[in-house]
Amino acid sequence: MFNNYGQSYQEQRMQQLMEQKQMKDFMRMYSNLVGRCFDDCVSDFTSNKLSEKELSCTNRCTLKNMKLNERVGQRFAEETMPGENPPSLPPNFDTASFPKLQNDLYLRAARGEKTERAPVWCMRQAGRYLPEFRAIRVEHDFFRVCRTPELATEVTIQPLRRYAGLLDAAIIFSDILVVPQAMGMQVEMVPGKGPHFPDPLRDPHDVSRLVDLEEGFSVDKELDYVYKAITNTRHALQGQVPLLGFAGAPWTLMAYMIEGGGSKTFALAKTWLFKHPEAARQLLSRIADVVAVYLVGQVRAGAQALQLFESWAGELGPADFAQFSLPYLSRIAAFVKQKAPHVPLTVFAKGAHYALEQLALSPFDVISLDWTIDPREARRRVDEACAGLSKKVVLQGNLDPTLLFGSPDVIRKRTEEMCRAFGSAHIANLGHGMMPTHDPEHLRVFLESVHAASKTS
C-alpha cells in the first residue's frame, strides 16, 4: 500500500470497506471527504440523490465507472459489525540498507552547497488541510496514528503523492509532545482545542512524577514506535526525497508540561523561570537529555536531517532566552553533532529574532525563520556574526502561512519576492506550519512558484 504512489490510502481503504460490506466506516470516510453530515450522506446514497460533483468525487476516490451509489445503498442496508482493518503490505523495519536517494537537493542546500534552485518543503505538510489525512483520522485518533508505524508512514507520504515532483523533503508524521509522554505524562489531543495535559506540572514537587530518571528508563524503548515509523517511511519513499526527523525543544516542551496545553500568557511556565529558576533549569536539562538521545535515535532509524522546534521562543525576552532556551538548544545540537556529524541540523526558534547571532554561532547548520523578519536583514546579521569563521549558516523560510488564503496570483507574487529576498542560498518553506483550513491547491501554487522563481543559471 505505502509504496504505491498512484493510489492513496483513502482510495484503497474505501475499496476494502466496500468489498467487506463495512458500510458505516465507508460512509464516515466519504462524509469526511465531501464535507457533509454523515446522516445526510447515508440518506442521499440510499435514495440516489448524490450530486454530479459528489458522484465524480466518489468515483475518483474509490470505484471508477461503477454505479457506486446503488451498491453503497444496497450494502449499507446489509451492514454487519465492522471488523479490524485488514493488514496492508508488511512494514519494513530493516535499517541495514535503504533505497538510493534520487533527490538530494535539500541535503546539499542544508550543507551550504550551491544548488540549481531552492529546495522546498513545508512544516505540517502532512496534516488536517489534506482530505486524505482527515479520512484516516475518521478511523484513528491522533496519537494512534503517531504510534502506528504503518499509519505514520502513510500520512507522511500523502503530500508527496499529492504534490508529486514538487516537494524536496518529507518530514515524519509525529508530534513534539511524544517526549513528555515518554517521560511519563499523559497527553490528549482534543478536537477543536489541541493538546491537553490532564495532570500538568504545577509546582517543582510534581517533577517527581516524571520517569526519565528511574532505573531502567530508556528513551529508545519508549519512542521505538517513532523509530519504526522512520525506518518504514524511508523504504516507502523509495529514495524519492530525504526524510526529516524532528523534536520539540526544552523550553517549548516545558511550557506545555506546566501550562497543560497552549497558552496566551504562559504565566504558569514563566512563574517557574522567575520563582523557581533552579528547578526550571533542572527540568530543562532533563528534557534536553531525552531530546538529544531521541534525535540521535531518529538518525539511527533512518532520518537524513533533523529539525528542532522551539515554537515558544518568542515568548521569552532576550535575557531569558539566553538563560532558559539557548543553552539547551546548543547542548542538544552539540550532542547530535558529536554522534551524527554528517546529518544537517535545523533550529526553528519562532519569534527569537534578537537571537539570530547567537543561533548562528551555535552548532546548527540551518536557521529557520518565521515570516516577521526580512530575509535580507537575517542574512546580513548571520553573515556578520560568522565573519572570519569557516562556518556557513543556511537560512530557511519564511512565507507567511496566511498568504495561502490569498489568490493564486498573490501567492505567486509574494513567493517570488521571498525568493529574491533570500538570494541564492536558502531552503524555501513557510514561516510556520500549514493550517487546517488551507486549500491544498494553494500550497501547490506556492511549491510551483518556488520552483519557477528560485532557479539559478
Tab-separated table of C-alpha atoms in Angstrom:
chain	number	residue	atom	x	y	z
A	1	MET	CA	0.000	0.000	0.000
A	2	PHE	CA	2.594	2.529	1.079
A	3	ASN	CA	4.885	2.004	-1.899
A	4	ASN	CA	2.101	2.757	-4.379
A	5	TYR	CA	2.154	6.489	-5.053
A	6	GLY	CA	-0.571	6.215	-7.699
A	7	GLN	CA	-3.287	5.155	-5.282
A	8	SER	CA	-3.860	6.725	-1.877
A	9	TYR	CA	-4.593	5.059	1.416
A	10	GLN	CA	-8.025	6.634	1.219
A	11	GLU	CA	-8.833	5.035	-2.140
A	12	GLN	CA	-7.596	1.628	-1.076
A	13	ARG	CA	-9.252	1.736	2.328
A	14	MET	CA	-12.642	2.761	0.919
A	15	GLN	CA	-12.338	-0.013	-1.663
A	16	GLN	CA	-11.648	-2.516	1.119
A	17	LEU	CA	-14.587	-1.281	3.175
A	18	MET	CA	-16.895	-1.662	0.195
A	19	GLU	CA	-15.728	-5.204	-0.509
A	20	GLN	CA	-16.101	-6.199	3.145
A	21	LYS	CA	-19.550	-4.617	3.489
A	22	GLN	CA	-18.314	-2.333	6.274
A	23	MET	CA	-20.527	0.444	5.026
A	24	LYS	CA	-20.733	2.556	8.158
A	25	ASP	CA	-16.958	3.011	8.077
A	26	PHE	CA	-17.150	3.643	4.337
A	27	MET	CA	-19.754	6.349	4.862
A	28	ARG	CA	-17.740	8.024	7.613
A	29	MET	CA	-14.771	8.321	5.263
A	30	TYR	CA	-16.974	9.518	2.420
A	31	SER	CA	-18.793	12.152	4.501
A	32	ASN	CA	-15.415	13.439	5.722
A	33	LEU	CA	-14.165	13.585	2.155
A	34	VAL	CA	-17.030	15.681	0.808
A	35	GLY	CA	-17.510	17.694	3.993
A	36	ARG	CA	-21.120	16.735	4.647
A	37	CYS	CA	-23.121	15.345	7.532
A	38	PHE	CA	-22.905	11.555	7.937
A	39	ASP	CA	-26.684	11.074	8.123
A	40	ASP	CA	-27.296	13.237	5.042
A	41	CYS	CA	-24.761	11.241	3.037
A	42	VAL	CA	-26.401	7.972	4.055
A	43	SER	CA	-29.816	9.294	3.039
A	44	ASP	CA	-28.570	10.536	-0.325
A	45	PHE	CA	-26.721	7.327	-1.084
A	46	THR	CA	-29.727	5.148	-0.386
A	47	SER	CA	-32.107	7.361	-2.360
A	48	ASN	CA	-29.757	8.118	-5.296
A	49	LYS	CA	-29.722	11.869	-4.603
A	50	LEU	CA	-25.966	12.436	-4.871
A	51	SER	CA	-24.926	15.480	-6.843
A	52	GLU	CA	-22.892	15.115	-10.016
A	53	LYS	CA	-19.902	16.649	-8.235
A	54	GLU	CA	-20.135	14.224	-5.333
A	55	LEU	CA	-20.508	11.230	-7.626
A	56	SER	CA	-17.459	12.347	-9.559
A	57	CYS	CA	-15.518	12.767	-6.327
A	58	THR	CA	-16.638	9.372	-5.065
A	59	ASN	CA	-15.828	7.574	-8.294
A	60	ARG	CA	-12.428	9.205	-8.484
A	61	CYS	CA	-11.536	8.249	-4.947
A	62	THR	CA	-12.983	4.735	-4.900
A	63	LEU	CA	-14.521	2.611	-7.647
A	64	LYS	CA	-14.406	4.185	-11.068
A	65	ASN	CA	-17.004	3.559	-13.784
A	66	MET	CA	-19.499	1.810	-11.450
A	67	LYS	CA	-22.936	2.676	-10.161
A	68	LEU	CA	-21.385	3.223	-6.788
A	69	ASN	CA	-24.342	4.858	-5.091
A	70	GLU	CA	-26.569	1.872	-5.848
A	71	ARG	CA	-24.009	-0.570	-4.466
A	72	VAL	CA	-23.435	1.531	-1.387
A	73	GLY	CA	-27.138	1.820	-0.716
A	74	GLN	CA	-27.587	-1.914	-1.025
A	75	ARG	CA	-24.577	-2.828	1.049
A	76	PHE	CA	-25.277	-0.222	3.694
A	77	ALA	CA	-28.579	-1.969	4.310
A	78	GLU	CA	-26.659	-5.255	4.655
A	79	GLU	CA	-24.179	-3.762	7.099
A	80	THR	CA	-22.645	-6.110	9.615
A	81	MET	CA	-20.419	-5.316	12.561
A	82	PRO	CA	-17.219	-3.747	11.237
A	83	GLY	CA	-14.049	-5.698	11.865
A	84	GLU	CA	-10.452	-4.684	12.264
A	85	ASN	CA	-8.614	-3.070	9.370
A	86	PRO	CA	-7.187	-5.730	7.070
A	87	PRO	CA	-3.398	-5.928	7.017
A	88	SER	CA	-1.654	-3.923	4.303
A	89	LEU	CA	1.763	-4.583	2.838
A	90	PRO	CA	4.094	-5.730	5.604
A	91	PRO	CA	6.134	-2.934	7.173
A	92	ASN	CA	9.876	-2.840	6.584
A	93	PHE	CA	11.999	-2.105	9.660
A	94	ASP	CA	15.350	-3.043	8.122
A	95	THR	CA	17.883	-0.312	8.875
A	96	ALA	CA	20.799	-2.103	7.207
A	97	SER	CA	20.068	-0.724	3.740
A	98	PHE	CA	17.725	1.864	2.267
A	99	PRO	CA	16.729	2.747	-1.300
A	100	LYS	CA	19.181	5.030	-3.068
A	101	LEU	CA	18.306	8.735	-2.719
A	102	GLN	CA	17.242	10.259	-6.032
A	103	ASN	CA	16.733	13.899	-4.985
A	104	ASP	CA	19.406	15.266	-2.652
A	105	LEU	CA	18.651	18.950	-3.293
A	106	TYR	CA	17.550	19.587	0.300
A	107	LEU	CA	20.607	17.896	1.804
A	108	ARG	CA	23.008	19.786	-0.449
A	109	ALA	CA	21.373	23.099	0.387
A	110	ALA	CA	21.366	22.339	4.129
A	111	ARG	CA	25.115	21.713	3.938
A	112	GLY	CA	25.648	25.086	2.296
A	113	GLU	CA	26.359	23.723	-1.169
A	114	LYS	CA	25.268	25.545	-4.301
A	115	THR	CA	22.036	24.209	-5.784
A	116	GLU	CA	20.260	24.686	-9.097
A	117	ARG	CA	17.217	26.046	-7.263
A	118	ALA	CA	15.943	26.393	-3.729
A	119	PRO	CA	14.649	23.126	-2.266
A	120	VAL	CA	11.179	23.438	-0.775
A	121	TRP	CA	9.128	21.648	1.850
A	122	CYS	CA	6.580	22.847	4.413
A	123	MET	CA	6.145	22.468	8.125
A	124	ARG	CA	2.974	20.447	8.805
A	125	GLN	CA	2.882	19.461	5.135
A	126	ALA	CA	1.162	16.275	6.320
A	127	GLY	CA	-1.938	17.193	8.281
A	128	ARG	CA	-5.514	18.332	8.590
A	129	TYR	CA	-5.641	20.503	5.469
A	130	LEU	CA	-5.474	17.290	3.394
A	131	PRO	CA	-8.761	15.393	2.962
A	132	GLU	CA	-6.815	12.128	2.759
A	133	PHE	CA	-5.411	12.803	6.221
A	134	ARG	CA	-8.871	13.605	7.589
A	135	ALA	CA	-10.128	10.316	6.171
A	136	ILE	CA	-7.566	8.428	8.251
A	137	ARG	CA	-8.473	10.441	11.338
A	138	VAL	CA	-12.086	9.295	10.994
A	139	GLU	CA	-10.910	5.816	11.962
A	140	HIS	CA	-7.939	6.575	14.203
A	141	ASP	CA	-7.246	9.121	16.927
A	142	PHE	CA	-4.247	11.402	16.582
A	143	PHE	CA	-1.776	9.625	18.823
A	144	ARG	CA	-2.793	6.238	17.460
A	145	VAL	CA	-1.668	7.459	14.060
A	146	CYS	CA	1.617	8.606	15.614
A	147	ARG	CA	2.100	5.279	17.397
A	148	THR	CA	1.243	3.030	14.445
A	149	PRO	CA	4.236	2.970	12.081
A	150	GLU	CA	2.191	1.970	9.030
A	151	LEU	CA	-0.257	4.842	9.559
A	152	ALA	CA	2.500	7.352	10.297
A	153	THR	CA	4.191	6.267	7.081
A	154	GLU	CA	1.036	6.693	5.044
A	155	VAL	CA	0.363	10.167	6.426
A	156	THR	CA	3.988	11.190	5.853
A	157	ILE	CA	3.889	10.290	2.168
A	158	GLN	CA	0.422	11.702	1.441
A	159	PRO	CA	1.741	15.153	0.449
A	160	LEU	CA	4.482	13.526	-1.644
A	161	ARG	CA	1.794	11.643	-3.517
A	162	ARG	CA	-0.434	14.698	-3.971
A	163	TYR	CA	2.386	17.082	-4.937
A	164	ALA	CA	4.445	14.644	-6.991
A	165	GLY	CA	7.759	16.183	-8.026
A	166	LEU	CA	7.214	19.433	-6.119
A	167	LEU	CA	8.431	18.643	-2.588
A	168	ASP	CA	12.117	18.129	-1.889
A	169	ALA	CA	11.804	16.590	1.573
A	170	ALA	CA	9.411	14.582	3.697
A	171	ILE	CA	9.089	15.040	7.453
A	172	ILE	CA	7.998	12.119	9.586
A	173	PHE	CA	4.475	12.400	10.934
A	174	SER	CA	4.690	12.591	14.710
A	175	ASP	CA	4.311	15.252	17.394
A	176	ILE	CA	6.674	17.148	19.667
A	177	LEU	CA	4.638	16.005	22.675
A	178	VAL	CA	5.679	12.371	22.372
A	179	VAL	CA	8.651	13.382	24.556
A	180	PRO	CA	6.525	14.407	27.581
A	181	GLN	CA	4.583	11.188	27.045
A	182	ALA	CA	7.812	9.205	27.120
A	183	MET	CA	8.750	10.971	30.357
A	184	GLY	CA	5.551	9.725	31.987
A	185	MET	CA	2.972	12.442	31.320
A	186	GLN	CA	-0.464	11.877	29.851
A	187	VAL	CA	-1.224	13.947	26.764
A	188	GLU	CA	-4.523	14.030	24.913
A	189	MET	CA	-5.309	15.640	21.568
A	190	VAL	CA	-8.718	17.266	21.989
A	191	PRO	CA	-10.609	18.037	18.745
A	192	GLY	CA	-11.009	21.764	18.286
A	193	LYS	CA	-8.735	22.531	21.221
A	194	GLY	CA	-5.396	20.875	20.647
A	195	PRO	CA	-3.065	19.212	23.154
A	196	HIS	CA	-4.265	18.782	26.716
A	197	PHE	CA	-2.366	17.533	29.780
A	198	PRO	CA	-4.919	16.293	32.343
A	199	ASP	CA	-2.340	16.452	35.140
A	200	PRO	CA	0.273	19.144	34.377
A	201	LEU	CA	3.291	20.051	36.492
A	202	ARG	CA	2.004	22.814	38.750
A	203	ASP	CA	4.989	23.159	41.083
A	204	PRO	CA	8.523	21.711	41.327
A	205	HIS	CA	7.362	18.861	43.552
A	206	ASP	CA	5.330	17.481	40.645
A	207	VAL	CA	8.523	16.721	38.752
A	208	SER	CA	8.830	13.592	40.915
A	209	ARG	CA	6.094	12.073	38.712
A	210	LEU	CA	8.406	12.014	35.699
A	211	VAL	CA	10.027	8.666	34.957
A	212	ASP	CA	13.105	9.625	32.943
A	213	LEU	CA	15.440	9.251	35.948
A	214	GLU	CA	14.000	5.929	37.065
A	215	GLU	CA	16.116	2.806	36.794
A	216	GLY	CA	15.506	1.032	33.511
A	217	PHE	CA	14.122	4.063	31.687
A	218	SER	CA	15.083	4.028	28.019
A	219	VAL	CA	14.361	6.820	25.546
A	220	ASP	CA	14.826	4.387	22.690
A	221	LYS	CA	12.384	1.891	24.167
A	222	GLU	CA	9.716	4.497	24.910
A	223	LEU	CA	9.922	6.074	21.464
A	224	ASP	CA	10.687	2.998	19.407
A	225	TYR	CA	7.404	3.425	17.528
A	226	VAL	CA	8.731	6.682	16.063
A	227	TYR	CA	11.950	4.962	15.015
A	228	LYS	CA	9.953	2.196	13.330
A	229	ALA	CA	7.844	4.778	11.505
A	230	ILE	CA	11.005	6.492	10.256
A	231	THR	CA	12.561	3.251	9.030
A	232	ASN	CA	9.362	2.108	7.359
A	233	THR	CA	8.917	5.502	5.712
A	234	ARG	CA	12.475	5.536	4.345
A	235	HIS	CA	11.644	2.324	2.495
A	236	ALA	CA	8.209	3.536	1.393
A	237	LEU	CA	9.661	6.745	-0.057
A	238	GLN	CA	11.822	4.631	-2.362
A	239	GLY	CA	14.505	7.297	-2.331
A	240	GLN	CA	12.276	9.996	-3.811
A	241	VAL	CA	13.333	12.636	-1.269
A	242	PRO	CA	15.196	12.712	2.060
A	243	LEU	CA	13.298	12.114	5.283
A	244	LEU	CA	13.475	14.615	8.148
A	245	GLY	CA	13.102	13.770	11.807
A	246	PHE	CA	12.279	16.333	14.477
A	247	ALA	CA	11.658	17.077	18.135
A	248	GLY	CA	10.423	19.877	20.338
A	249	ALA	CA	12.970	21.991	22.197
A	250	PRO	CA	13.168	22.048	26.022
A	251	TRP	CA	11.583	25.437	26.763
A	252	THR	CA	8.632	24.725	24.458
A	253	LEU	CA	8.074	21.257	25.926
A	254	MET	CA	8.429	22.538	29.480
A	255	ALA	CA	5.846	25.238	28.779
A	256	TYR	CA	3.344	22.636	27.583
A	257	MET	CA	4.073	20.365	30.547
A	258	ILE	CA	3.419	23.176	33.036
A	259	GLU	CA	0.610	25.063	31.300
A	260	GLY	CA	-1.254	21.870	30.459
A	261	GLY	CA	-1.670	22.925	26.834
A	262	GLY	CA	-1.355	26.078	24.774
A	263	SER	CA	-1.441	29.473	26.470
A	264	LYS	CA	-1.824	33.159	25.660
A	265	THR	CA	0.359	34.397	28.503
A	266	PHE	CA	2.499	31.417	29.605
A	267	ALA	CA	2.152	32.802	33.103
A	268	LEU	CA	2.437	29.410	34.804
A	269	ALA	CA	5.548	28.354	32.912
A	270	LYS	CA	7.197	31.752	33.351
A	271	THR	CA	6.445	31.653	37.061
A	272	TRP	CA	8.761	28.645	37.227
A	273	LEU	CA	11.509	30.599	35.463
A	274	PHE	CA	11.345	33.535	37.855
A	275	LYS	CA	10.165	31.929	41.100
A	276	HIS	CA	11.871	28.543	40.803
A	277	PRO	CA	14.780	29.153	38.406
A	278	GLU	CA	16.907	26.269	39.647
A	279	ALA	CA	14.013	23.807	39.376
A	280	ALA	CA	13.325	25.163	35.890
A	281	ARG	CA	16.939	24.603	34.842
A	282	GLN	CA	16.885	21.072	36.193
A	283	LEU	CA	13.717	20.267	34.290
A	284	LEU	CA	15.035	21.870	31.111
A	285	SER	CA	18.205	19.836	31.477
A	286	ARG	CA	16.300	16.587	31.842
A	287	ILE	CA	14.168	17.346	28.792
A	288	ALA	CA	17.304	18.238	26.813
A	289	ASP	CA	18.895	14.895	27.672
A	290	VAL	CA	15.834	12.982	26.466
A	291	VAL	CA	15.521	15.044	23.274
A	292	ALA	CA	19.202	14.645	22.403
A	293	VAL	CA	19.081	10.862	22.687
A	294	TYR	CA	15.775	10.810	20.817
A	295	LEU	CA	17.169	12.764	17.851
A	296	VAL	CA	20.205	10.508	17.578
A	297	GLY	CA	17.863	7.524	17.676
A	298	GLN	CA	15.949	9.006	14.760
A	299	VAL	CA	19.167	9.189	12.760
A	300	ARG	CA	19.897	5.541	13.537
A	301	ALA	CA	16.404	4.696	12.332
A	302	GLY	CA	16.961	6.444	9.014
A	303	ALA	CA	16.326	10.181	9.401
A	304	GLN	CA	18.584	12.063	6.982
A	305	ALA	CA	18.187	15.504	8.564
A	306	LEU	CA	16.719	16.882	11.781
A	307	GLN	CA	14.805	19.963	12.932
A	308	LEU	CA	14.409	21.214	16.496
A	309	PHE	CA	11.260	23.257	17.146
A	310	GLU	CA	11.456	25.988	19.794
A	311	SER	CA	7.934	27.102	18.987
A	312	TRP	CA	7.521	29.364	22.025
A	313	ALA	CA	10.926	31.064	21.818
A	314	GLY	CA	9.278	34.424	21.125
A	315	GLU	CA	7.528	34.300	24.495
A	316	LEU	CA	10.916	34.909	26.110
A	317	GLY	CA	12.821	38.174	26.104
A	318	PRO	CA	16.479	38.223	25.015
A	319	ALA	CA	17.893	37.773	28.523
A	320	ASP	CA	15.527	34.930	29.388
A	321	PHE	CA	16.085	33.214	26.041
A	322	ALA	CA	19.824	33.352	26.683
A	323	GLN	CA	19.319	31.711	30.069
A	324	PHE	CA	16.427	29.274	29.598
A	325	SER	CA	16.469	28.300	25.917
A	326	LEU	CA	19.745	28.850	24.079
A	327	PRO	CA	21.980	26.754	26.394
A	328	TYR	CA	19.717	23.729	25.979
A	329	LEU	CA	19.371	24.175	22.227
A	330	SER	CA	23.152	24.311	21.932
A	331	ARG	CA	23.604	21.349	24.258
A	332	ILE	CA	21.277	19.194	22.159
A	333	ALA	CA	22.900	20.299	18.907
A	334	ALA	CA	26.412	19.567	20.220
A	335	PHE	CA	25.381	16.073	21.329
A	336	VAL	CA	23.740	15.297	17.971
A	337	LYS	CA	26.704	16.664	16.016
A	338	GLN	CA	29.086	14.542	18.065
A	339	LYS	CA	27.080	11.385	17.335
A	340	ALA	CA	25.971	12.197	13.775
A	341	PRO	CA	28.204	14.940	12.332
A	342	HIS	CA	27.029	14.306	8.754
A	343	VAL	CA	23.348	14.988	9.474
A	344	PRO	CA	22.125	18.569	8.787
A	345	LEU	CA	20.509	20.121	11.844
A	346	THR	CA	17.949	22.944	11.724
A	347	VAL	CA	16.649	25.117	14.554
A	348	PHE	CA	13.331	26.946	14.394
A	349	ALA	CA	13.165	29.423	17.267
A	350	LYS	CA	9.938	31.170	16.343
A	351	GLY	CA	9.917	34.861	17.251
A	352	ALA	CA	13.504	34.956	18.567
A	353	HIS	CA	14.880	37.404	16.003
A	354	TYR	CA	17.017	39.001	18.690
A	355	ALA	CA	18.999	35.755	18.962
A	356	LEU	CA	19.987	35.296	15.303
A	357	GLU	CA	23.647	35.966	16.029
A	358	GLN	CA	23.758	33.511	18.950
A	359	LEU	CA	21.983	30.835	16.926
A	360	ALA	CA	24.367	31.405	14.027
A	361	LEU	CA	27.306	30.670	16.320
A	362	SER	CA	25.694	27.531	17.754
A	363	PRO	CA	26.231	24.061	16.212
A	364	PHE	CA	23.139	24.282	13.997
A	365	ASP	CA	23.580	24.201	10.220
A	366	VAL	CA	20.264	25.846	9.288
A	367	ILE	CA	18.197	28.576	10.933
A	368	SER	CA	14.514	28.560	10.030
A	369	LEU	CA	12.855	31.997	10.048
A	370	ASP	CA	9.270	32.951	10.724
A	371	TRP	CA	7.541	35.498	8.478
A	372	THR	CA	8.091	38.538	10.701
A	373	ILE	CA	11.703	39.171	9.701
A	374	ASP	CA	13.076	40.308	6.348
A	375	PRO	CA	15.361	37.599	4.950
A	376	ARG	CA	17.829	40.261	3.797
A	377	GLU	CA	18.266	41.500	7.354
A	378	ALA	CA	18.581	37.952	8.672
A	379	ARG	CA	21.215	37.108	6.052
A	380	ARG	CA	23.227	40.233	6.857
A	381	ARG	CA	23.192	39.639	10.604
A	382	VAL	CA	24.057	35.965	10.322
A	383	ASP	CA	26.918	36.656	7.910
A	384	GLU	CA	28.312	39.380	10.168
A	385	ALA	CA	28.153	37.057	13.167
A	386	CYS	CA	30.091	34.364	11.283
A	387	ALA	CA	32.599	36.750	9.672
A	388	GLY	CA	36.092	35.291	9.873
A	389	LEU	CA	34.787	31.812	10.599
A	390	SER	CA	34.657	28.885	8.200
A	391	LYS	CA	31.040	28.250	9.106
A	392	LYS	CA	28.278	28.903	6.548
A	393	VAL	CA	24.786	29.110	8.050
A	394	VAL	CA	21.866	28.347	5.739
A	395	LEU	CA	18.530	30.120	6.137
A	396	GLN	CA	15.102	28.525	5.718
A	397	GLY	CA	11.656	30.039	5.387
A	398	ASN	CA	9.676	32.168	5.505
A	399	LEU	CA	6.392	32.896	3.698
A	400	ASP	CA	3.555	33.977	5.984
A	401	PRO	CA	1.292	30.891	6.109
A	402	THR	CA	-1.829	33.061	5.943
A	403	LEU	CA	-0.799	34.182	2.449
A	404	LEU	CA	-2.024	30.779	1.289
A	405	PHE	CA	-5.529	32.112	1.928
A	406	GLY	CA	-4.891	34.650	-0.809
A	407	SER	CA	-5.457	34.290	-4.537
A	408	PRO	CA	-3.010	32.271	-6.656
A	409	ASP	CA	-1.681	35.496	-8.165
A	410	VAL	CA	-0.958	36.926	-4.722
A	411	ILE	CA	0.749	33.706	-3.642
A	412	ARG	CA	2.938	33.708	-6.760
A	413	LYS	CA	3.895	37.357	-6.354
A	414	ARG	CA	4.780	37.087	-2.672
A	415	THR	CA	6.658	33.827	-3.167
A	416	GLU	CA	8.767	35.415	-5.892
A	417	GLU	CA	9.507	38.344	-3.581
A	418	MET	CA	10.515	35.934	-0.816
A	419	CYS	CA	12.894	34.034	-3.088
A	420	ARG	CA	14.529	37.252	-4.257
A	421	ALA	CA	14.942	38.425	-0.663
A	422	PHE	CA	16.733	35.244	0.366
A	423	GLY	CA	19.061	35.241	-2.618
A	424	SER	CA	20.766	32.152	-3.937
A	425	ALA	CA	21.380	30.014	-0.846
A	426	HIS	CA	18.283	29.084	1.109
A	427	ILE	CA	15.649	26.433	1.745
A	428	ALA	CA	12.131	27.579	0.912
A	429	ASN	CA	9.429	26.954	3.487
A	430	LEU	CA	6.596	28.701	5.261
A	431	GLY	CA	7.235	30.868	8.297
A	432	HIS	CA	5.246	28.368	10.364
A	433	GLY	CA	3.075	25.321	9.655
A	434	MET	CA	0.187	24.614	7.332
A	435	MET	CA	-3.242	25.434	8.777
A	436	PRO	CA	-6.266	23.110	8.832
A	437	THR	CA	-8.360	25.426	6.633
A	438	HIS	CA	-5.743	25.916	3.922
A	439	ASP	CA	-6.755	24.957	0.384
A	440	PRO	CA	-4.384	22.163	-0.713
A	441	GLU	CA	-4.259	23.633	-4.214
A	442	HIS	CA	-2.912	26.896	-2.847
A	443	LEU	CA	0.041	25.013	-1.420
A	444	ARG	CA	0.617	23.649	-4.909
A	445	VAL	CA	0.796	27.229	-6.197
A	446	PHE	CA	3.416	28.047	-3.557
A	447	LEU	CA	5.521	24.986	-4.415
A	448	GLU	CA	5.359	25.630	-8.154
A	449	SER	CA	6.236	29.280	-7.595
A	450	VAL	CA	9.362	28.359	-5.621
A	451	HIS	CA	10.465	26.061	-8.437
A	452	ALA	CA	9.983	28.821	-11.004
A	453	ALA	CA	11.326	31.773	-9.003
A	454	SER	CA	14.433	30.257	-7.441
A	455	LYS	CA	16.125	28.693	-10.454
A	456	THR	CA	19.737	29.764	-10.890
A	457	SER	CA	21.552	29.920	-14.194
